[in-house]
mmCIF file of C-alpha atoms and ligand atoms in Angstrom:
data_model
loop_
_atom_site.group_PDB
_atom_site.id
_atom_site.type_symbol
_atom_site.label_atom_id
_atom_site.label_comp_id
_atom_site.label_asym_id
_atom_site.label_seq_id
_atom_site.Cartn_x
_atom_site.Cartn_y
_atom_site.Cartn_z
ATOM 1 C CA MET R 281 -91.759 -68.932 370.427
ATOM 2 C CA THR R 282 -91.117 -72.258 368.659
ATOM 3 C CA THR R 283 -90.503 -75.450 370.612
ATOM 4 C CA LEU R 284 -87.935 -77.920 369.363
ATOM 5 C CA LEU R 285 -87.147 -81.337 370.812
ATOM 6 C CA LEU R 286 -83.475 -82.353 370.929
ATOM 7 C CA ALA R 287 -83.660 -86.067 370.223
ATOM 8 C CA THR R 288 -80.482 -87.326 371.846
ATOM 9 C CA CYS R 289 -79.536 -89.422 374.889
ATOM 10 C CA ASN R 290 -75.939 -88.221 374.577
ATOM 11 C CA GLN R 291 -75.314 -85.495 377.178
ATOM 12 C CA GLY R 292 -72.213 -84.241 375.344
ATOM 13 C CA LYS R 293 -74.162 -83.609 372.147
ATOM 14 C CA LYS R 294 -77.039 -82.085 374.099
ATOM 15 C CA ARG R 295 -74.712 -79.598 375.798
ATOM 16 C CA GLU R 296 -73.132 -78.542 372.504
ATOM 17 C CA ILE R 297 -76.397 -78.230 370.571
ATOM 18 C CA GLU R 298 -78.083 -76.232 373.351
ATOM 19 C CA ASN R 299 -75.106 -73.908 373.668
ATOM 20 C CA PHE R 300 -74.986 -73.391 369.906
ATOM 21 C CA LEU R 301 -78.678 -72.827 369.263
ATOM 22 C CA LYS R 302 -79.346 -70.746 372.365
ATOM 23 C CA ALA R 303 -76.628 -68.315 371.314
ATOM 24 C CA GLY R 304 -78.215 -67.635 367.945
ATOM 25 C CA LEU R 305 -81.929 -68.342 368.210
ATOM 26 C CA VAL R 306 -83.680 -66.466 370.992
ATOM 27 C CA ASN R 307 -87.157 -67.496 369.877
ATOM 28 C CA ILE R 308 -86.623 -71.226 370.205
ATOM 29 C CA ARG R 309 -87.429 -73.254 373.311
ATOM 30 C CA LEU R 310 -85.395 -76.459 373.439
ATOM 31 C CA LEU R 311 -86.760 -79.546 375.155
ATOM 32 C CA SER R 312 -84.835 -82.715 375.914
ATOM 33 C CA PHE R 313 -85.894 -86.330 376.489
ATOM 34 C CA ALA R 314 -85.845 -85.675 380.244
ATOM 35 C CA ASP R 315 -88.349 -82.815 379.881
ATOM 36 C CA MET R 316 -90.735 -85.078 377.950
ATOM 37 C CA ASN R 317 -90.192 -88.261 380.016
ATOM 38 C CA ILE R 318 -89.168 -90.065 376.840
ATOM 39 C CA THR R 319 -87.521 -93.455 377.248
ATOM 40 C CA ALA R 320 -88.402 -95.039 373.864
ATOM 41 C CA GLU R 321 -85.437 -95.870 371.649
ATOM 42 C CA VAL R 322 -85.109 -96.017 367.897
ATOM 43 C CA SER R 323 -82.874 -98.513 366.053
ATOM 44 C CA GLU R 324 -80.110 -96.834 364.110
ATOM 45 C CA THR R 325 -80.218 -99.083 361.058
ATOM 46 C CA GLY R 326 -79.132 -96.541 358.439
ATOM 47 C CA ALA R 327 -75.986 -96.948 356.366
ATOM 48 C CA THR R 328 -75.088 -93.259 356.588
ATOM 49 C CA PHE R 329 -75.036 -90.510 359.221
ATOM 50 C CA ALA R 330 -77.770 -88.669 357.320
ATOM 51 C CA GLU R 331 -80.052 -91.714 357.265
ATOM 52 C CA ASN R 332 -79.627 -92.296 360.992
ATOM 53 C CA ALA R 333 -80.157 -88.616 361.839
ATOM 54 C CA ARG R 334 -83.376 -88.791 359.865
ATOM 55 C CA LEU R 335 -84.518 -92.007 361.573
ATOM 56 C CA LYS R 336 -84.122 -90.313 364.961
ATOM 57 C CA ALA R 337 -85.768 -87.015 363.986
ATOM 58 C CA ASP R 338 -88.678 -88.703 362.170
ATOM 59 C CA TYR R 339 -89.360 -91.147 364.984
ATOM 60 C CA TYR R 340 -89.379 -88.683 367.882
ATOM 61 C CA SER R 341 -91.263 -86.002 365.957
ATOM 62 C CA GLN R 342 -93.989 -88.558 365.256
ATOM 63 C CA LEU R 343 -93.996 -89.628 368.900
ATOM 64 C CA THR R 344 -94.269 -86.104 370.322
ATOM 65 C CA GLY R 345 -95.842 -83.949 367.625
ATOM 66 C CA LEU R 346 -92.948 -81.515 368.109
ATOM 67 C CA GLY R 347 -90.449 -80.198 365.593
ATOM 68 C CA THR R 348 -87.527 -82.495 366.368
ATOM 69 C CA LEU R 349 -83.789 -82.351 365.827
ATOM 70 C CA GLY R 350 -81.758 -85.568 365.468
ATOM 71 C CA ASP R 351 -77.961 -85.742 365.271
ATOM 72 C CA ASP R 352 -76.004 -88.730 364.069
ATOM 73 C CA SER R 353 -72.272 -88.386 364.144
ATOM 74 C CA GLY R 354 -69.004 -90.204 364.464
ATOM 75 C CA LEU R 355 -65.354 -90.545 363.675
ATOM 76 C CA GLU R 356 -63.944 -91.752 360.341
ATOM 77 C CA VAL R 357 -60.305 -92.835 360.359
ATOM 78 C CA ILE R 358 -58.731 -92.876 356.905
ATOM 79 C CA ALA R 359 -56.328 -95.772 357.573
ATOM 80 C CA LEU R 360 -59.205 -97.844 358.992
ATOM 81 C CA ASP R 361 -61.265 -97.407 355.814
ATOM 82 C CA GLY R 362 -63.581 -94.954 357.545
ATOM 83 C CA ARG R 363 -64.189 -96.977 360.700
ATOM 84 C CA PRO R 364 -65.638 -96.642 363.269
ATOM 85 C CA GLY R 365 -67.931 -94.412 361.138
ATOM 86 C CA VAL R 366 -71.658 -94.885 361.699
ATOM 87 C CA LEU R 367 -70.812 -97.527 364.299
ATOM 88 C CA SER R 368 -68.816 -95.043 366.434
ATOM 89 C CA ALA R 369 -71.144 -95.362 369.437
ATOM 90 C CA ARG R 370 -71.079 -99.187 369.260
ATOM 91 C CA TYR R 371 -67.393 -99.570 368.324
ATOM 92 C CA ALA R 372 -66.509 -101.388 371.558
ATOM 93 C CA GLY R 373 -69.871 -103.164 371.803
ATOM 94 C CA GLU R 374 -73.269 -102.174 373.196
ATOM 95 C CA GLY R 375 -73.051 -100.692 376.677
ATOM 96 C CA ALA R 376 -69.328 -99.845 376.449
ATOM 97 C CA ASN R 377 -68.245 -96.385 377.626
ATOM 98 C CA ASP R 378 -66.139 -93.642 376.033
ATOM 99 C CA ASP R 379 -62.969 -94.999 377.615
ATOM 100 C CA ALA R 380 -63.493 -98.503 376.203
ATOM 101 C CA ARG R 381 -64.037 -97.015 372.731
ATOM 102 C CA ILE R 382 -60.887 -94.926 373.083
ATOM 103 C CA GLN R 383 -58.811 -97.951 374.134
ATOM 104 C CA LYS R 384 -60.162 -99.964 371.209
ATOM 105 C CA LEU R 385 -59.275 -97.196 368.770
ATOM 106 C CA LEU R 386 -55.764 -96.816 370.196
ATOM 107 C CA ALA R 387 -55.239 -100.576 369.818
ATOM 108 C CA ALA R 388 -56.522 -100.502 366.218
ATOM 109 C CA MET R 389 -54.132 -97.622 365.426
ATOM 110 C CA GLN R 390 -51.025 -99.308 366.794
ATOM 111 C CA GLY R 391 -48.241 -99.227 364.218
ATOM 112 C CA ILE R 392 -50.282 -97.070 361.824
ATOM 113 C CA VAL R 393 -48.389 -94.026 360.575
ATOM 114 C CA ASP R 394 -51.219 -92.328 358.686
ATOM 115 C CA ARG R 395 -53.235 -90.846 361.590
ATOM 116 C CA ARG R 396 -55.675 -88.731 359.538
ATOM 117 C CA ALA R 397 -59.301 -88.765 360.630
ATOM 118 C CA ARG R 398 -62.442 -86.720 360.423
ATOM 119 C CA PHE R 399 -65.480 -86.130 362.597
ATOM 120 C CA VAL R 400 -68.781 -86.058 360.721
ATOM 121 C CA SER R 401 -72.169 -84.882 361.935
ATOM 122 C CA ALA R 402 -75.548 -84.998 360.231
ATOM 123 C CA VAL R 403 -78.457 -83.136 361.761
ATOM 124 C CA CYS R 404 -82.005 -83.632 360.582
ATOM 125 C CA ILE R 405 -85.097 -81.650 361.484
ATOM 126 C CA SER R 406 -88.467 -83.361 361.202
ATOM 127 C CA ARG R 407 -92.084 -82.712 361.971
ATOM 128 C CA ASN R 408 -94.885 -85.297 362.260
ATOM 129 C CA GLY R 409 -92.612 -88.138 361.212
ATOM 130 C CA SER R 410 -91.307 -86.517 358.089
ATOM 131 C CA ALA R 411 -87.969 -84.815 357.452
ATOM 132 C CA LEU R 412 -87.921 -81.126 356.544
ATOM 133 C CA ALA R 413 -84.161 -80.806 356.015
ATOM 134 C CA THR R 414 -80.833 -82.494 356.723
ATOM 135 C CA PHE R 415 -77.465 -80.760 357.050
ATOM 136 C CA SER R 416 -73.992 -82.114 357.583
ATOM 137 C CA GLY R 417 -70.567 -80.933 358.597
ATOM 138 C CA GLN R 418 -67.121 -82.436 358.924
ATOM 139 C CA VAL R 419 -63.756 -81.486 360.382
ATOM 140 C CA GLU R 420 -60.311 -82.941 359.698
ATOM 141 C CA GLY R 421 -57.767 -83.899 362.322
ATOM 142 C CA GLU R 422 -55.346 -86.582 363.505
ATOM 143 C CA ILE R 423 -55.555 -89.427 366.000
ATOM 144 C CA ILE R 424 -52.857 -88.972 368.653
ATOM 145 C CA PHE R 425 -51.182 -91.743 370.639
ATOM 146 C CA ALA R 426 -52.609 -91.073 374.104
ATOM 147 C CA LYS R 427 -55.528 -89.118 375.526
ATOM 148 C CA ARG R 428 -55.141 -85.362 376.022
ATOM 149 C CA GLY R 429 -57.634 -83.024 377.713
ATOM 150 C CA GLU R 430 -60.642 -83.319 379.981
ATOM 151 C CA GLY R 431 -63.379 -81.509 378.042
ATOM 152 C CA GLY R 432 -65.784 -82.614 375.340
ATOM 153 C CA PHE R 433 -66.940 -86.223 375.120
ATOM 154 C CA GLY R 434 -66.500 -89.421 373.116
ATOM 155 C CA TYR R 435 -63.324 -89.567 371.036
ATOM 156 C CA ASP R 436 -62.425 -85.897 371.685
ATOM 157 C CA PRO R 437 -59.285 -86.652 373.809
ATOM 158 C CA LEU R 438 -57.732 -88.502 370.825
ATOM 159 C CA PHE R 439 -58.718 -86.043 368.106
ATOM 160 C CA PHE R 440 -55.952 -83.493 367.478
ATOM 161 C CA TYR R 441 -56.969 -80.399 365.536
ATOM 162 C CA PRO R 442 -53.851 -78.897 363.889
ATOM 163 C CA PRO R 443 -55.147 -75.324 363.313
ATOM 164 C CA LEU R 444 -55.483 -74.822 367.097
ATOM 165 C CA GLY R 445 -52.682 -77.219 368.147
ATOM 166 C CA LYS R 446 -55.035 -78.938 370.617
ATOM 167 C CA THR R 447 -57.254 -81.961 370.902
ATOM 168 C CA PHE R 448 -60.996 -81.373 370.906
ATOM 169 C CA ALA R 449 -60.957 -82.289 374.619
ATOM 170 C CA GLU R 450 -58.591 -79.355 375.253
ATOM 171 C CA LEU R 451 -61.047 -76.847 373.770
ATOM 172 C CA THR R 452 -63.713 -74.986 375.724
ATOM 173 C CA LEU R 453 -67.313 -75.671 374.751
ATOM 174 C CA GLU R 454 -67.409 -72.318 372.962
ATOM 175 C CA GLU R 455 -64.175 -73.040 371.053
ATOM 176 C CA LYS R 456 -65.400 -76.465 369.933
ATOM 177 C CA ASN R 457 -68.701 -74.908 368.899
ATOM 178 C CA ARG R 458 -66.877 -72.484 366.602
ATOM 179 C CA ILE R 459 -65.139 -75.146 364.506
ATOM 180 C CA SER R 460 -66.609 -78.611 365.025
ATOM 181 C CA HIS R 461 -68.377 -80.894 362.558
ATOM 182 C CA ARG R 462 -71.563 -80.445 364.609
ATOM 183 C CA ALA R 463 -71.223 -76.650 364.620
ATOM 184 C CA LEU R 464 -70.853 -76.641 360.820
ATOM 185 C CA ALA R 465 -74.057 -78.666 360.463
ATOM 186 C CA LEU R 466 -75.876 -76.564 363.082
ATOM 187 C CA GLU R 467 -74.838 -73.331 361.369
ATOM 188 C CA GLN R 468 -76.832 -74.422 358.310
ATOM 189 C CA LEU R 469 -79.737 -75.519 360.482
ATOM 190 C CA LYS R 470 -79.726 -72.140 362.210
ATOM 191 C CA LYS R 471 -80.059 -70.352 358.870
ATOM 192 C CA PHE R 472 -82.888 -72.699 357.916
ATOM 193 C CA LEU R 473 -84.733 -71.917 361.169
ATOM 194 C CA LEU R 474 -84.091 -68.180 360.920
ATOM 195 C CA HIS R 475 -85.659 -68.232 357.471
ATOM 196 C CA GLY R 476 -88.799 -69.844 358.879
ATOM 197 C CA GLY R 477 -88.029 -73.428 357.849
ATOM 198 C CA LEU R 478 -89.964 -74.940 360.714
ATOM 199 C CA ALA R 479 -93.072 -73.024 359.752
ATOM 200 C CA LEU R 480 -93.261 -74.755 356.379
HETATM 201 P P1 ITT Y 1250 -77.944 -90.412 370.336
HETATM 202 O O1 ITT Y 1250 -78.147 -91.420 369.234
HETATM 203 O O2 ITT Y 1250 -78.947 -90.557 371.449
HETATM 204 O O3 ITT Y 1250 -77.893 -88.996 369.817
HETATM 205 P P2 ITT Y 1250 -75.297 -91.587 370.562
HETATM 206 O O4 ITT Y 1250 -74.142 -91.332 371.455
HETATM 207 O O5 ITT Y 1250 -75.753 -93.009 370.415
HETATM 208 O O6 ITT Y 1250 -76.516 -90.673 371.047
HETATM 209 P P3 ITT Y 1250 -74.533 -91.580 367.776
HETATM 210 O O7 ITT Y 1250 -75.253 -92.825 367.458
HETATM 211 O O8 ITT Y 1250 -74.617 -90.442 366.797
HETATM 212 O O9 ITT Y 1250 -75.010 -90.962 369.164
HETATM 213 O O10 ITT Y 1250 -73.007 -91.947 368.049
HETATM 214 C C1 ITT Y 1250 -72.052 -90.973 367.996
HETATM 215 C C2 ITT Y 1250 -70.767 -91.453 368.654
HETATM 216 O O11 ITT Y 1250 -69.695 -90.862 367.934
HETATM 217 C C3 ITT Y 1250 -70.712 -90.956 370.085
HETATM 218 O O12 ITT Y 1250 -71.077 -91.947 370.992
HETATM 219 C C4 ITT Y 1250 -69.251 -90.540 370.221
HETATM 220 O O13 ITT Y 1250 -68.520 -91.645 370.661
HETATM 221 C C5 ITT Y 1250 -68.819 -90.193 368.797
HETATM 222 N N1 ITT Y 1250 -68.909 -88.742 368.575
HETATM 223 C C6 ITT Y 1250 -69.848 -88.044 367.870
HETATM 224 N N2 ITT Y 1250 -69.614 -86.735 367.914
HETATM 225 C C7 ITT Y 1250 -68.527 -86.588 368.674
HETATM 226 C C8 ITT Y 1250 -67.812 -85.459 369.109
HETATM 227 O O14 ITT Y 1250 -68.194 -84.227 368.831
HETATM 228 N N3 ITT Y 1250 -66.747 -85.671 369.870
HETATM 229 C C9 ITT Y 1250 -66.349 -86.911 370.206
HETATM 230 N N4 ITT Y 1250 -66.974 -88.024 369.855
HETATM 231 C C10 ITT Y 1250 -68.069 -87.868 369.092
#
């Protein structure tokens, strides 16, 4: 049995990653910050999702001595030159909630016809402060004009996914985990773990 720390304070991400990895990796025990009494924070100073995922995974793996998984993710809107991008969590300022970020995005999109956007996720796995591998995934969609759906988290109620005709907030956890940016990154991570990557 291998133990892996999920280095995230975001309960939405935690739920998705646990659901995804538990389905495919029976020999992995997942711990969260709450299980380890971790309150330390790391500054996300990277310019890319991959850099920030690595900062998180490196930092908490060094702190705990555990194989550690970091996720950095966000929404890139084409007409906004990729914003909010790596600043997705801080788009409406530090301490703002999902609803404030959604309102800010809706205001920024007023009058914009090109609604194309993508979610991007980078996941990094580290041990003893050093990265073993980083994987990323992305999914294309459109920003709608008002919130739809109660599921998911973050910008999900505004992110319409044409192949299913629903927003990400209208999908079940299992449906989102079949097609999301995070699922695409985690699929690669799963293969890496199944091939003994953490034992390296
Ligand atoms: P951790 O750093 O502790 O993991 P965080 O919420 O600060 O938590 P990020 O820095 O990666 O994480 O910010 C990601 C933001 O992007 C997050 O707050 C959401 O607003 C948004 N986001 C990422 N993935 C998303 C998803 O699957 N659905 C909706 N919004 C998402």
